[in-house]
JSON list of C-alpha atoms in Angstrom, two decimals:
[
{"chain": "A", "resi": 219, "resn": "MET", "atom": "CA", "xyz": [35.33, 119.38, 44.87]},
{"chain": "A", "resi": 220, "resn": "THR", "atom": "CA", "xyz": [33.72, 121.25, 41.68]},
{"chain": "A", "resi": 221, "resn": "PHE", "atom": "CA", "xyz": [35.52, 123.91, 40.09]},
{"chain": "A", "resi": 222, "resn": "GLY", "atom": "CA", "xyz": [34.93, 127.50, 42.45]},
{"chain": "A", "resi": 223, "resn": "GLU", "atom": "CA", "xyz": [33.75, 125.18, 45.46]},
{"chain": "A", "resi": 224, "resn": "GLN", "atom": "CA", "xyz": [35.57, 126.33, 48.90]},
{"chain": "A", "resi": 225, "resn": "PRO", "atom": "CA", "xyz": [36.85, 123.98, 51.29]},
{"chain": "A", "resi": 226, "resn": "ALA", "atom": "CA", "xyz": [34.65, 123.09, 54.21]},
{"chain": "A", "resi": 227, "resn": "TYR", "atom": "CA", "xyz": [36.88, 124.99, 56.62]},
{"chain": "A", "resi": 228, "resn": "LEU", "atom": "CA", "xyz": [37.10, 128.59, 54.36]},
{"chain": "A", "resi": 229, "resn": "ARG", "atom": "CA", "xyz": [32.93, 128.53, 54.22]},
{"chain": "A", "resi": 230, "resn": "VAL", "atom": "CA", "xyz": [32.93, 128.40, 58.18]},
{"chain": "A", "resi": 231, "resn": "ALA", "atom": "CA", "xyz": [35.30, 130.40, 58.42]},
{"chain": "A", "resi": 232, "resn": "GLY", "atom": "CA", "xyz": [33.75, 132.79, 56.04]},
{"chain": "A", "resi": 233, "resn": "ASP", "atom": "CA", "xyz": [30.26, 132.44, 57.98]},
{"chain": "A", "resi": 234, "resn": "LEU", "atom": "CA", "xyz": [31.98, 133.45, 61.41]},
{"chain": "A", "resi": 235, "resn": "ARG", "atom": "CA", "xyz": [33.74, 136.17, 59.51]},
{"chain": "A", "resi": 236, "resn": "LYS", "atom": "CA", "xyz": [30.45, 137.86, 58.38]},
{"chain": "A", "resi": 237, "resn": "LYS", "atom": "CA", "xyz": [28.68, 137.21, 62.16]},
{"chain": "A", "resi": 238, "resn": "ILE", "atom": "CA", "xyz": [31.62, 139.46, 63.42]},
{"chain": "A", "resi": 239, "resn": "VAL", "atom": "CA", "xyz": [31.74, 142.24, 60.93]},
{"chain": "A", "resi": 240, "resn": "ASP", "atom": "CA", "xyz": [28.04, 143.00, 60.98]},
{"chain": "A", "resi": 241, "resn": "GLY", "atom": "CA", "xyz": [27.91, 142.32, 64.83]},
{"chain": "A", "resi": 242, "resn": "ARG", "atom": "CA", "xyz": [26.55, 139.28, 65.61]},
{"chain": "A", "resi": 243, "resn": "LEU", "atom": "CA", "xyz": [29.70, 138.70, 67.36]},
{"chain": "A", "resi": 244, "resn": "PRO", "atom": "CA", "xyz": [30.63, 141.09, 68.86]},
{"chain": "A", "resi": 245, "resn": "PRO", "atom": "CA", "xyz": [34.09, 142.36, 70.03]},
{"chain": "A", "resi": 246, "resn": "HIS", "atom": "CA", "xyz": [35.10, 140.54, 73.01]},
{"chain": "A", "resi": 247, "resn": "THR", "atom": "CA", "xyz": [32.53, 137.92, 72.67]},
{"chain": "A", "resi": 248, "resn": "ARG", "atom": "CA", "xyz": [33.89, 133.91, 73.16]},
{"chain": "A", "resi": 249, "resn": "LEU", "atom": "CA", "xyz": [33.95, 132.58, 69.84]},
{"chain": "A", "resi": 250, "resn": "PRO", "atom": "CA", "xyz": [31.85, 129.52, 69.57]},
{"chain": "A", "resi": 251, "resn": "SER", "atom": "CA", "xyz": [34.08, 126.25, 71.01]},
{"chain": "A", "resi": 252, "resn": "GLN", "atom": "CA", "xyz": [35.51, 123.75, 68.62]},
{"chain": "A", "resi": 253, "resn": "ALA", "atom": "CA", "xyz": [32.81, 121.96, 69.66]},
{"chain": "A", "resi": 254, "resn": "ARG", "atom": "CA", "xyz": [29.45, 124.17, 68.56]},
{"chain": "A", "resi": 255, "resn": "ILE", "atom": "CA", "xyz": [31.37, 124.81, 65.55]},
{"chain": "A", "resi": 256, "resn": "ARG", "atom": "CA", "xyz": [31.57, 120.79, 64.47]},
{"chain": "A", "resi": 257, "resn": "GLN", "atom": "CA", "xyz": [27.68, 120.45, 65.59]},
{"chain": "A", "resi": 258, "resn": "GLU", "atom": "CA", "xyz": [26.64, 123.60, 63.89]},
{"chain": "A", "resi": 259, "resn": "TYR", "atom": "CA", "xyz": [27.82, 123.56, 60.98]},
{"chain": "A", "resi": 260, "resn": "GLY", "atom": "CA", "xyz": [27.95, 119.21, 60.32]},
{"chain": "A", "resi": 261, "resn": "VAL", "atom": "CA", "xyz": [31.79, 119.42, 60.07]},
{"chain": "A", "resi": 262, "resn": "SER", "atom": "CA", "xyz": [35.07, 117.44, 61.61]},
{"chain": "A", "resi": 263, "resn": "ASP", "atom": "CA", "xyz": [37.33, 118.65, 64.57]},
{"chain": "A", "resi": 264, "resn": "THR", "atom": "CA", "xyz": [40.49, 119.46, 62.01]},
{"chain": "A", "resi": 265, "resn": "VAL", "atom": "CA", "xyz": [37.61, 121.27, 59.76]},
{"chain": "A", "resi": 266, "resn": "ALA", "atom": "CA", "xyz": [36.34, 123.64, 63.10]},
{"chain": "A", "resi": 267, "resn": "LEU", "atom": "CA", "xyz": [40.29, 123.81, 64.38]},
{"chain": "A", "resi": 268, "resn": "GLU", "atom": "CA", "xyz": [41.17, 125.24, 60.42]},
{"chain": "A", "resi": 269, "resn": "ALA", "atom": "CA", "xyz": [38.14, 127.47, 60.43]},
{"chain": "A", "resi": 270, "resn": "ARG", "atom": "CA", "xyz": [39.60, 129.00, 64.06]},
{"chain": "A", "resi": 271, "resn": "LYS", "atom": "CA", "xyz": [43.03, 129.09, 62.62]},
{"chain": "A", "resi": 272, "resn": "VAL", "atom": "CA", "xyz": [42.01, 130.91, 59.75]},
{"chain": "A", "resi": 273, "resn": "LEU", "atom": "CA", "xyz": [40.14, 133.74, 61.95]},
{"chain": "A", "resi": 274, "resn": "MET", "atom": "CA", "xyz": [43.17, 134.09, 64.23]},
{"chain": "A", "resi": 275, "resn": "ALA", "atom": "CA", "xyz": [45.29, 134.55, 61.17]},
{"chain": "A", "resi": 276, "resn": "GLU", "atom": "CA", "xyz": [43.22, 137.67, 60.02]},
{"chain": "A", "resi": 277, "resn": "GLY", "atom": "CA", "xyz": [43.45, 139.27, 63.31]},
{"chain": "A", "resi": 278, "resn": "LEU", "atom": "CA", "xyz": [39.67, 139.14, 63.87]},
{"chain": "A", "resi": 279, "resn": "VAL", "atom": "CA", "xyz": [40.03, 136.81, 66.91]},
{"chain": "A", "resi": 280, "resn": "GLU", "atom": "CA", "xyz": [42.32, 136.49, 69.55]},
{"chain": "A", "resi": 281, "resn": "GLY", "atom": "CA", "xyz": [43.08, 133.15, 72.03]},
{"chain": "A", "resi": 282, "resn": "ARG", "atom": "CA", "xyz": [43.35, 133.98, 75.82]},
{"chain": "A", "resi": 283, "resn": "SER", "atom": "CA", "xyz": [45.23, 131.39, 78.04]},
{"chain": "A", "resi": 284, "resn": "GLY", "atom": "CA", "xyz": [43.04, 129.04, 79.21]},
{"chain": "A", "resi": 285, "resn": "SER", "atom": "CA", "xyz": [40.17, 130.68, 78.88]},
{"chain": "A", "resi": 286, "resn": "GLY", "atom": "CA", "xyz": [39.10, 130.51, 74.67]},
{"chain": "A", "resi": 287, "resn": "THR", "atom": "CA", "xyz": [38.97, 132.03, 71.84]},
{"chain": "A", "resi": 288, "resn": "TYR", "atom": "CA", "xyz": [37.56, 135.72, 71.69]},
{"chain": "A", "resi": 289, "resn": "VAL", "atom": "CA", "xyz": [36.68, 138.11, 69.19]},
{"chain": "A", "resi": 290, "resn": "ARG", "atom": "CA", "xyz": [39.19, 141.45, 69.18]},
{"chain": "A", "resi": 291, "resn": "GLU", "atom": "CA", "xyz": [38.43, 145.27, 68.90]},
{"chain": "A", "resi": 292, "resn": "ARG", "atom": "CA", "xyz": [38.55, 146.27, 65.38]},
{"chain": "A", "resi": 293, "resn": "PRO", "atom": "CA", "xyz": [40.18, 149.61, 64.94]},
{"chain": "A", "resi": 294, "resn": "VAL", "atom": "CA", "xyz": [38.79, 152.15, 62.51]},
{"chain": "A", "resi": 295, "resn": "PRO", "atom": "CA", "xyz": [41.80, 153.08, 60.45]},
{"chain": "A", "resi": 296, "resn": "ARG", "atom": "CA", "xyz": [43.52, 156.00, 60.84]},
{"chain": "A", "resi": 297, "resn": "ARG", "atom": "CA", "xyz": [45.51, 157.97, 57.68]},
{"chain": "A", "resi": 298, "resn": "ILE", "atom": "CA", "xyz": [49.03, 158.11, 57.48]},
{"chain": "A", "resi": 299, "resn": "SER", "atom": "CA", "xyz": [49.45, 160.89, 54.44]},
{"chain": "A", "resi": 300, "resn": "ARG", "atom": "CA", "xyz": [52.71, 161.49, 52.44]},
{"chain": "A", "resi": 301, "resn": "SER", "atom": "CA", "xyz": [53.66, 164.00, 50.32]},
{"chain": "A", "resi": 302, "resn": "GLY", "atom": "CA", "xyz": [57.07, 163.02, 49.44]},
{"chain": "A", "resi": 303, "resn": "TYR", "atom": "CA", "xyz": [60.14, 165.52, 50.53]},
{"chain": "A", "resi": 304, "resn": "ARG", "atom": "CA", "xyz": [59.32, 169.04, 50.91]},
{"chain": "A", "resi": 305, "resn": "PRO", "atom": "CA", "xyz": [62.58, 171.14, 49.88]},
{"chain": "A", "resi": 306, "resn": "THR", "atom": "CA", "xyz": [61.57, 174.24, 52.22]},
{"chain": "A", "resi": 307, "resn": "GLY", "atom": "CA", "xyz": [60.17, 174.76, 55.34]},
{"chain": "A", "resi": 308, "resn": "GLY", "atom": "CA", "xyz": [62.50, 172.54, 57.89]},
{"chain": "A", "resi": 309, "resn": "ALA", "atom": "CA", "xyz": [60.29, 169.43, 58.02]},
{"chain": "A", "resi": 310, "resn": "THR", "atom": "CA", "xyz": [61.09, 166.74, 60.70]},
{"chain": "A", "resi": 311, "resn": "PRO", "atom": "CA", "xyz": [61.19, 163.53, 60.04]},
{"chain": "A", "resi": 312, "resn": "PHE", "atom": "CA", "xyz": [58.21, 162.95, 61.75]},
{"chain": "A", "resi": 313, "resn": "ARG", "atom": "CA", "xyz": [56.50, 165.50, 59.67]},
{"chain": "A", "resi": 314, "resn": "GLN", "atom": "CA", "xyz": [57.70, 163.98, 56.76]},
{"chain": "A", "resi": 315, "resn": "GLU", "atom": "CA", "xyz": [56.79, 160.60, 57.79]},
{"chain": "A", "resi": 316, "resn": "GLN", "atom": "CA", "xyz": [53.00, 162.36, 58.97]},
{"chain": "A", "resi": 317, "resn": "ALA", "atom": "CA", "xyz": [53.32, 164.99, 55.95]},
{"chain": "A", "resi": 318, "resn": "ASP", "atom": "CA", "xyz": [49.64, 166.11, 56.40]},
{"chain": "A", "resi": 319, "resn": "GLY", "atom": "CA", "xyz": [50.64, 168.28, 59.72]},
{"chain": "A", "resi": 320, "resn": "GLU", "atom": "CA", "xyz": [47.39, 167.24, 61.41]},
{"chain": "A", "resi": 321, "resn": "GLY", "atom": "CA", "xyz": [48.99, 164.35, 63.59]},
{"chain": "A", "resi": 322, "resn": "HIS", "atom": "CA", "xyz": [51.03, 165.48, 66.95]},
{"chain": "A", "resi": 323, "resn": "GLY", "atom": "CA", "xyz": [53.47, 162.76, 67.27]},
{"chain": "A", "resi": 324, "resn": "THR", "atom": "CA", "xyz": [56.84, 162.20, 69.06]},
{"chain": "A", "resi": 325, "resn": "TRP", "atom": "CA", "xyz": [59.47, 160.00, 67.99]},
{"chain": "A", "resi": 326, "resn": "GLU", "atom": "CA", "xyz": [62.63, 158.22, 69.56]},
{"chain": "A", "resi": 327, "resn": "SER", "atom": "CA", "xyz": [65.66, 157.70, 67.47]},
{"chain": "A", "resi": 328, "resn": "SER", "atom": "CA", "xyz": [69.46, 155.36, 68.01]},
{"chain": "A", "resi": 329, "resn": "SER", "atom": "CA", "xyz": [72.15, 155.81, 65.46]},
{"chain": "A", "resi": 330, "resn": "GLU", "atom": "CA", "xyz": [74.79, 153.65, 64.79]},
{"chain": "A", "resi": 331, "resn": "GLN", "atom": "CA", "xyz": [77.66, 152.86, 62.21]},
{"chain": "A", "resi": 332, "resn": "SER", "atom": "CA", "xyz": [77.19, 149.38, 60.36]},
{"chain": "A", "resi": 333, "resn": "GLU", "atom": "CA", "xyz": [78.07, 147.59, 57.14]},
{"chain": "A", "resi": 334, "resn": "ALA", "atom": "CA", "xyz": [75.50, 147.91, 54.47]},
{"chain": "A", "resi": 335, "resn": "SER", "atom": "CA", "xyz": [73.61, 144.56, 53.95]},
{"chain": "A", "resi": 336, "resn": "VAL", "atom": "CA", "xyz": [73.49, 143.05, 50.06]},
{"chain": "A", "resi": 337, "resn": "ALA", "atom": "CA", "xyz": [70.15, 144.53, 49.66]},
{"chain": "A", "resi": 338, "resn": "VAL", "atom": "CA", "xyz": [70.96, 147.83, 51.54]},
{"chain": "A", "resi": 339, "resn": "ALA", "atom": "CA", "xyz": [74.03, 148.01, 49.14]},
{"chain": "A", "resi": 340, "resn": "GLY", "atom": "CA", "xyz": [71.86, 147.38, 46.22]},
{"chain": "A", "resi": 341, "resn": "ARG", "atom": "CA", "xyz": [69.88, 150.42, 46.70]},
{"chain": "A", "resi": 342, "resn": "LEU", "atom": "CA", "xyz": [72.45, 152.89, 47.68]},
{"chain": "A", "resi": 343, "resn": "ASP", "atom": "CA", "xyz": [74.49, 151.58, 44.77]},
{"chain": "A", "resi": 344, "resn": "ILE", "atom": "CA", "xyz": [77.38, 150.99, 46.98]},
{"chain": "A", "resi": 345, "resn": "GLU", "atom": "CA", "xyz": [79.33, 147.82, 47.70]},
{"chain": "A", "resi": 346, "resn": "PRO", "atom": "CA", "xyz": [77.88, 145.40, 50.13]},
{"chain": "A", "resi": 347, "resn": "GLY", "atom": "CA", "xyz": [79.89, 146.14, 53.45]},
{"chain": "A", "resi": 348, "resn": "GLU", "atom": "CA", "xyz": [80.45, 149.97, 52.84]},
{"chain": "A", "resi": 349, "resn": "ARG", "atom": "CA", "xyz": [80.47, 151.78, 55.96]},
{"chain": "A", "resi": 350, "resn": "VAL", "atom": "CA", "xyz": [76.57, 153.70, 56.57]},
{"chain": "A", "resi": 351, "resn": "MET", "atom": "CA", "xyz": [74.82, 155.32, 59.35]},
{"chain": "A", "resi": 352, "resn": "ARG", "atom": "CA", "xyz": [72.13, 153.11, 60.55]},
{"chain": "A", "resi": 353, "resn": "THR", "atom": "CA", "xyz": [69.19, 154.91, 62.17]},
{"chain": "A", "resi": 354, "resn": "LYS", "atom": "CA", "xyz": [66.41, 153.33, 63.73]},
{"chain": "A", "resi": 355, "resn": "TYR", "atom": "CA", "xyz": [63.24, 155.83, 64.74]},
{"chain": "A", "resi": 356, "resn": "LEU", "atom": "CA", "xyz": [59.80, 154.86, 66.85]},
{"chain": "A", "resi": 357, "resn": "TYR", "atom": "CA", "xyz": [57.12, 156.95, 66.38]},
{"chain": "A", "resi": 358, "resn": "ARG", "atom": "CA", "xyz": [54.11, 158.09, 68.14]},
{"chain": "A", "resi": 359, "resn": "GLU", "atom": "CA", "xyz": [50.78, 159.40, 68.10]},
{"chain": "A", "resi": 360, "resn": "GLY", "atom": "CA", "xyz": [49.03, 159.92, 71.54]},
{"chain": "A", "resi": 361, "resn": "GLY", "atom": "CA", "xyz": [51.35, 157.68, 73.16]},
{"chain": "A", "resi": 362, "resn": "GLU", "atom": "CA", "xyz": [50.54, 154.85, 70.58]},
{"chain": "A", "resi": 363, "resn": "ALA", "atom": "CA", "xyz": [53.01, 153.43, 68.43]},
{"chain": "A", "resi": 364, "resn": "MET", "atom": "CA", "xyz": [52.43, 153.70, 65.27]},
{"chain": "A", "resi": 365, "resn": "MET", "atom": "CA", "xyz": [55.38, 153.52, 63.30]},
{"chain": "A", "resi": 366, "resn": "LEU", "atom": "CA", "xyz": [58.46, 152.05, 63.08]},
{"chain": "A", "resi": 367, "resn": "SER", "atom": "CA", "xyz": [61.35, 153.29, 60.72]},
{"chain": "A", "resi": 368, "resn": "THR", "atom": "CA", "xyz": [64.93, 152.28, 59.95]},
{"chain": "A", "resi": 369, "resn": "SER", "atom": "CA", "xyz": [67.02, 154.36, 57.63]},
{"chain": "A", "resi": 370, "resn": "TRP", "atom": "CA", "xyz": [70.58, 153.90, 56.21]},
{"chain": "A", "resi": 371, "resn": "GLU", "atom": "CA", "xyz": [73.32, 156.80, 54.98]},
{"chain": "A", "resi": 372, "resn": "PRO", "atom": "CA", "xyz": [76.43, 155.92, 52.78]},
{"chain": "A", "resi": 373, "resn": "LEU", "atom": "CA", "xyz": [79.07, 157.75, 55.14]},
{"chain": "A", "resi": 374, "resn": "ALA", "atom": "CA", "xyz": [81.02, 158.31, 51.77]},
{"chain": "A", "resi": 375, "resn": "VAL", "atom": "CA", "xyz": [78.51, 160.76, 51.27]},
{"chain": "A", "resi": 376, "resn": "THR", "atom": "CA", "xyz": [77.76, 162.48, 55.11]},
{"chain": "A", "resi": 377, "resn": "GLY", "atom": "CA", "xyz": [81.12, 160.84, 56.88]},
{"chain": "A", "resi": 378, "resn": "ARG", "atom": "CA", "xyz": [83.18, 163.42, 59.01]},
{"chain": "A", "resi": 379, "resn": "THR", "atom": "CA", "xyz": [80.58, 166.12, 57.95]},
{"chain": "A", "resi": 380, "resn": "PRO", "atom": "CA", "xyz": [78.05, 168.09, 60.67]},
{"chain": "A", "resi": 381, "resn": "VAL", "atom": "CA", "xyz": [75.15, 165.94, 59.33]},
{"chain": "A", "resi": 382, "resn": "MET", "atom": "CA", "xyz": [76.75, 162.33, 59.66]},
{"chain": "A", "resi": 383, "resn": "LEU", "atom": "CA", "xyz": [74.58, 161.82, 62.97]},
{"chain": "A", "resi": 384, "resn": "PRO", "atom": "CA", "xyz": [70.88, 162.65, 61.70]},
{"chain": "A", "resi": 385, "resn": "GLU", "atom": "CA", "xyz": [69.67, 163.73, 65.03]},
{"chain": "A", "resi": 386, "resn": "GLU", "atom": "CA", "xyz": [72.32, 165.66, 66.08]},
{"chain": "A", "resi": 387, "resn": "GLY", "atom": "CA", "xyz": [74.33, 168.52, 65.16]},
{"chain": "A", "resi": 388, "resn": "PRO", "atom": "CA", "xyz": [73.17, 172.35, 63.65]},
{"chain": "A", "resi": 389, "resn": "VAL", "atom": "CA", "xyz": [70.63, 170.36, 61.63]},
{"chain": "A", "resi": 390, "resn": "GLY", "atom": "CA", "xyz": [70.18, 167.58, 63.42]},
{"chain": "A", "resi": 391, "resn": "GLY", "atom": "CA", "xyz": [66.00, 166.32, 63.12]},
{"chain": "A", "resi": 392, "resn": "MET", "atom": "CA", "xyz": [65.71, 168.40, 60.07]},
{"chain": "A", "resi": 393, "resn": "GLY", "atom": "CA", "xyz": [65.20, 165.88, 57.94]},
{"chain": "A", "resi": 394, "resn": "VAL", "atom": "CA", "xyz": [67.08, 164.53, 55.07]},
{"chain": "A", "resi": 395, "resn": "VAL", "atom": "CA", "xyz": [66.68, 167.19, 52.39]},
{"chain": "A", "resi": 396, "resn": "GLU", "atom": "CA", "xyz": [67.89, 170.18, 54.71]},
{"chain": "A", "resi": 397, "resn": "ARG", "atom": "CA", "xyz": [70.66, 167.86, 55.92]},
{"chain": "A", "resi": 398, "resn": "MET", "atom": "CA", "xyz": [71.90, 167.07, 53.04]},
{"chain": "A", "resi": 399, "resn": "ARG", "atom": "CA", "xyz": [71.32, 170.98, 51.62]},
{"chain": "A", "resi": 400, "resn": "ALA", "atom": "CA", "xyz": [73.70, 171.92, 54.53]},
{"chain": "A", "resi": 401, "resn": "ILE", "atom": "CA", "xyz": [76.48, 169.76, 52.77]},
{"chain": "A", "resi": 402, "resn": "ASP", "atom": "CA", "xyz": [75.96, 170.97, 49.17]},
{"chain": "A", "resi": 403, "resn": "VAL", "atom": "CA", "xyz": [73.97, 168.15, 48.40]},
{"chain": "A", "resi": 404, "resn": "ILE", "atom": "CA", "xyz": [70.77, 168.98, 46.30]},
{"chain": "A", "resi": 405, "resn": "VAL", "atom": "CA", "xyz": [68.14, 166.46, 46.61]},
{"chain": "A", "resi": 406, "resn": "ASP", "atom": "CA", "xyz": [65.97, 166.20, 43.58]},
{"chain": "A", "resi": 407, "resn": "ASN", "atom": "CA", "xyz": [63.59, 162.67, 43.90]},
{"chain": "A", "resi": 408, "resn": "VAL", "atom": "CA", "xyz": [62.27, 160.33, 46.05]},
{"chain": "A", "resi": 409, "resn": "THR", "atom": "CA", "xyz": [61.03, 157.04, 45.22]},
{"chain": "A", "resi": 410, "resn": "GLU", "atom": "CA", "xyz": [58.42, 154.80, 47.29]},
{"chain": "A", "resi": 411, "resn": "GLU", "atom": "CA", "xyz": [57.70, 151.42, 46.91]},
{"chain": "A", "resi": 412, "resn": "VAL", "atom": "CA", "xyz": [54.62, 150.40, 49.14]},
{"chain": "A", "resi": 413, "resn": "GLY", "atom": "CA", "xyz": [54.06, 146.35, 49.67]},
{"chain": "A", "resi": 414, "resn": "ALA", "atom": "CA", "xyz": [52.73, 144.14, 52.60]},
{"chain": "A", "resi": 415, "resn": "ARG", "atom": "CA", "xyz": [54.21, 141.16, 54.46]},
{"chain": "A", "resi": 416, "resn": "PRO", "atom": "CA", "xyz": [53.61, 139.47, 57.70]},
{"chain": "A", "resi": 417, "resn": "GLY", "atom": "CA", "xyz": [54.76, 141.54, 60.80]},
{"chain": "A", "resi": 418, "resn": "LEU", "atom": "CA", "xyz": [58.34, 140.10, 62.49]},
{"chain": "A", "resi": 419, "resn": "ALA", "atom": "CA", "xyz": [57.86, 139.20, 65.71]},
{"chain": "A", "resi": 420, "resn": "GLU", "atom": "CA", "xyz": [60.05, 142.12, 66.97]},
{"chain": "A", "resi": 421, "resn": "GLU", "atom": "CA", "xyz": [57.76, 144.76, 64.97]},
{"chain": "A", "resi": 422, "resn": "LEU", "atom": "CA", "xyz": [54.70, 143.56, 66.10]},
{"chain": "A", "resi": 423, "resn": "LEU", "atom": "CA", "xyz": [56.09, 143.59, 69.73]},
{"chain": "A", "resi": 424, "resn": "VAL", "atom": "CA", "xyz": [56.67, 147.33, 69.60]},
{"chain": "A", "resi": 425, "resn": "LEU", "atom": "CA", "xyz": [53.68, 147.59, 67.39]},
{"chain": "A", "resi": 426, "resn": "GLY", "atom": "CA", "xyz": [50.90, 146.38, 69.94]},
{"chain": "A", "resi": 427, "resn": "GLY", "atom": "CA", "xyz": [50.27, 143.69, 67.12]},
{"chain": "A", "resi": 428, "resn": "VAL", "atom": "CA", "xyz": [49.69, 139.74, 67.40]},
{"chain": "A", "resi": 429, "resn": "PRO", "atom": "CA", "xyz": [51.33, 137.12, 64.86]},
{"chain": "A", "resi": 430, "resn": "GLY", "atom": "CA", "xyz": [50.46, 136.72, 62.04]},
{"chain": "A", "resi": 431, "resn": "HIS", "atom": "CA", "xyz": [49.33, 140.52, 61.70]},
{"chain": "A", "resi": 432, "resn": "VAL", "atom": "CA", "xyz": [50.30, 142.35, 58.26]},
{"chain": "A", "resi": 433, "resn": "VAL", "atom": "CA", "xyz": [52.48, 145.08, 57.96]},
{"chain": "A", "resi": 434, "resn": "LEU", "atom": "CA", "xyz": [52.49, 148.09, 55.38]},
{"chain": "A", "resi": 435, "resn": "VAL", "atom": "CA", "xyz": [56.53, 148.52, 54.32]},
{"chain": "A", "resi": 436, "resn": "VAL", "atom": "CA", "xyz": [57.46, 151.57, 52.85]},
{"chain": "A", "resi": 437, "resn": "GLN", "atom": "CA", "xyz": [60.96, 151.52, 50.87]},
{"chain": "A", "resi": 438, "resn": "ARG", "atom": "CA", "xyz": [62.12, 154.90, 50.36]},
{"chain": "A", "resi": 439, "resn": "THR", "atom": "CA", "xyz": [64.73, 156.60, 48.94]},
{"chain": "A", "resi": 440, "resn": "PHE", "atom": "CA", "xyz": [66.53, 159.90, 48.12]},
{"chain": "A", "resi": 441, "resn": "TYR", "atom": "CA", "xyz": [68.34, 161.06, 45.02]},
{"chain": "A", "resi": 442, "resn": "ALA", "atom": "CA", "xyz": [70.73, 164.00, 44.42]},
{"chain": "A", "resi": 443, "resn": "SER", "atom": "CA", "xyz": [71.33, 163.58, 40.70]},
{"chain": "A", "resi": 444, "resn": "GLY", "atom": "CA", "xyz": [70.90, 160.31, 40.44]},
{"chain": "A", "resi": 445, "resn": "ARG", "atom": "CA", "xyz": [73.01, 159.26, 43.45]},
{"chain": "A", "resi": 446, "resn": "PRO", "atom": "CA", "xyz": [71.20, 157.65, 46.20]},
{"chain": "A", "resi": 447, "resn": "VAL", "atom": "CA", "xyz": [72.27, 159.51, 49.40]},
{"chain": "A", "resi": 448, "resn": "GLU", "atom": "CA", "xyz": [69.44, 158.01, 52.14]},
{"chain": "A", "resi": 449, "resn": "THR", "atom": "CA", "xyz": [67.35, 154.67, 51.69]},
{"chain": "A", "resi": 450, "resn": "ALA", "atom": "CA", "xyz": [64.43, 153.62, 54.62]},
{"chain": "A", "resi": 451, "resn": "ASP", "atom": "CA", "xyz": [62.10, 151.08, 55.52]},
{"chain": "A", "resi": 452, "resn": "VAL", "atom": "CA", "xyz": [58.98, 152.36, 57.12]},
{"chain": "A", "resi": 453, "resn": "VAL", "atom": "CA", "xyz": [56.89, 150.03, 58.43]},
{"chain": "A", "resi": 454, "resn": "ILE", "atom": "CA", "xyz": [53.13, 150.81, 59.95]},
{"chain": "A", "resi": 455, "resn": "PRO", "atom": "CA", "xyz": [50.57, 148.49, 61.10]},
{"chain": "A", "resi": 456, "resn": "ALA", "atom": "CA", "xyz": [48.40, 147.45, 58.29]},
{"chain": "A", "resi": 457, "resn": "ASP", "atom": "CA", "xyz": [45.27, 147.27, 60.54]},
{"chain": "A", "resi": 458, "resn": "ARG", "atom": "CA", "xyz": [45.17, 150.57, 62.09]},
{"chain": "A", "resi": 459, "resn": "TYR", "atom": "CA", "xyz": [46.54, 152.90, 59.28]},
{"chain": "A", "resi": 460, "resn": "ARG", "atom": "CA", "xyz": [46.02, 153.69, 55.65]},
{"chain": "A", "resi": 461, "resn": "VAL", "atom": "CA", "xyz": [48.83, 155.20, 53.64]},
{"chain": "A", "resi": 462, "resn": "ALA", "atom": "CA", "xyz": [47.47, 158.21, 51.32]},
{"chain": "A", "resi": 463, "resn": "TYR", "atom": "CA", "xyz": [49.31, 160.06, 49.04]},
{"chain": "A", "resi": 464, "resn": "HIS", "atom": "CA", "xyz": [49.06, 163.82, 48.12]},
{"chain": "A", "resi": 465, "resn": "LEU", "atom": "CA", "xyz": [51.19, 164.32, 44.60]},
{"chain": "A", "resi": 466, "resn": "PRO", "atom": "CA", "xyz": [51.59, 167.42, 42.90]},
{"chain": "A", "resi": 467, "resn": "VAL", "atom": "CA", "xyz": [50.30, 167.48, 39.60]},
{"chain": "A", "resi": 468, "resn": "LYS", "atom": "CA", "xyz": [53.20, 169.09, 37.22]}
]
C-alpha cells in the first residue's frame, strides 16, 4: 500500500457513507448485503464485513435481528447552551445545564452519601475516601432523555447544613451557586472541560444510543476562593446535541 492510500475496507465504507449522506441510501433502507458489497466493489468477504462494521461504529447503520442491516435515521443536532453559573436569579439545575432558557425540560434526581474515588477526590482537592454527597440527574426535553449528570459535593462543606441534599431543604433545586450562598460559601469561579468518549452501556441504555455511540462529557467544577465545592460530569449524546458556549467579555 502506497503512502496515503486507504485500506480497501475504508474505501468501501467511505463510498457507502457518501451514499447515506447524500440520500441515495435513505433512512430505513436495507444496506447492501455482504455478498452484494463483495460483488459490487470486487472485494473479499472480510473487507465487506469490516466496511459494514465501520458504518455501524459510526452510528450510520444498525443491525436488526433476522432482518439485516439498515440505514439509521440521522437526527438533526440540537444545541445545549451553556454560559457558566449565574450568580443571581435562582437558576435551577436544569436551567444551569440549559442556560439559554429556551428549553422546557424536566429532571429526575437521587442523592446518596458515598466515598470519594481517587479521581473525584483529586477534582475536589480532598483525600480519597472522604465522604461526599453524590447526586445523579436525568434530564428530559419533551419526554426524551437528553442528558445525564452526576455531581459530587464534599460533606466537609455541606454536611450538617440545610443544603446537604441538593434537591431538598429551603433552597433545594436552586443550583450550586444559590445553595452555597445560603451557607455563606460564595462561588466565584467555574471551570468546564469538554471531552468525548464511547458511551457506557448503562448510559446509552438511558439516552437511547447503541453500542459504539460517542458521548460528550462536560467536566465541571465550582470554586469558592480557590476551593472546589462541587464537581460534576455531564453526559450528552454527541449525535443529537451540540454544546454551545456564551461567555461574557470582561
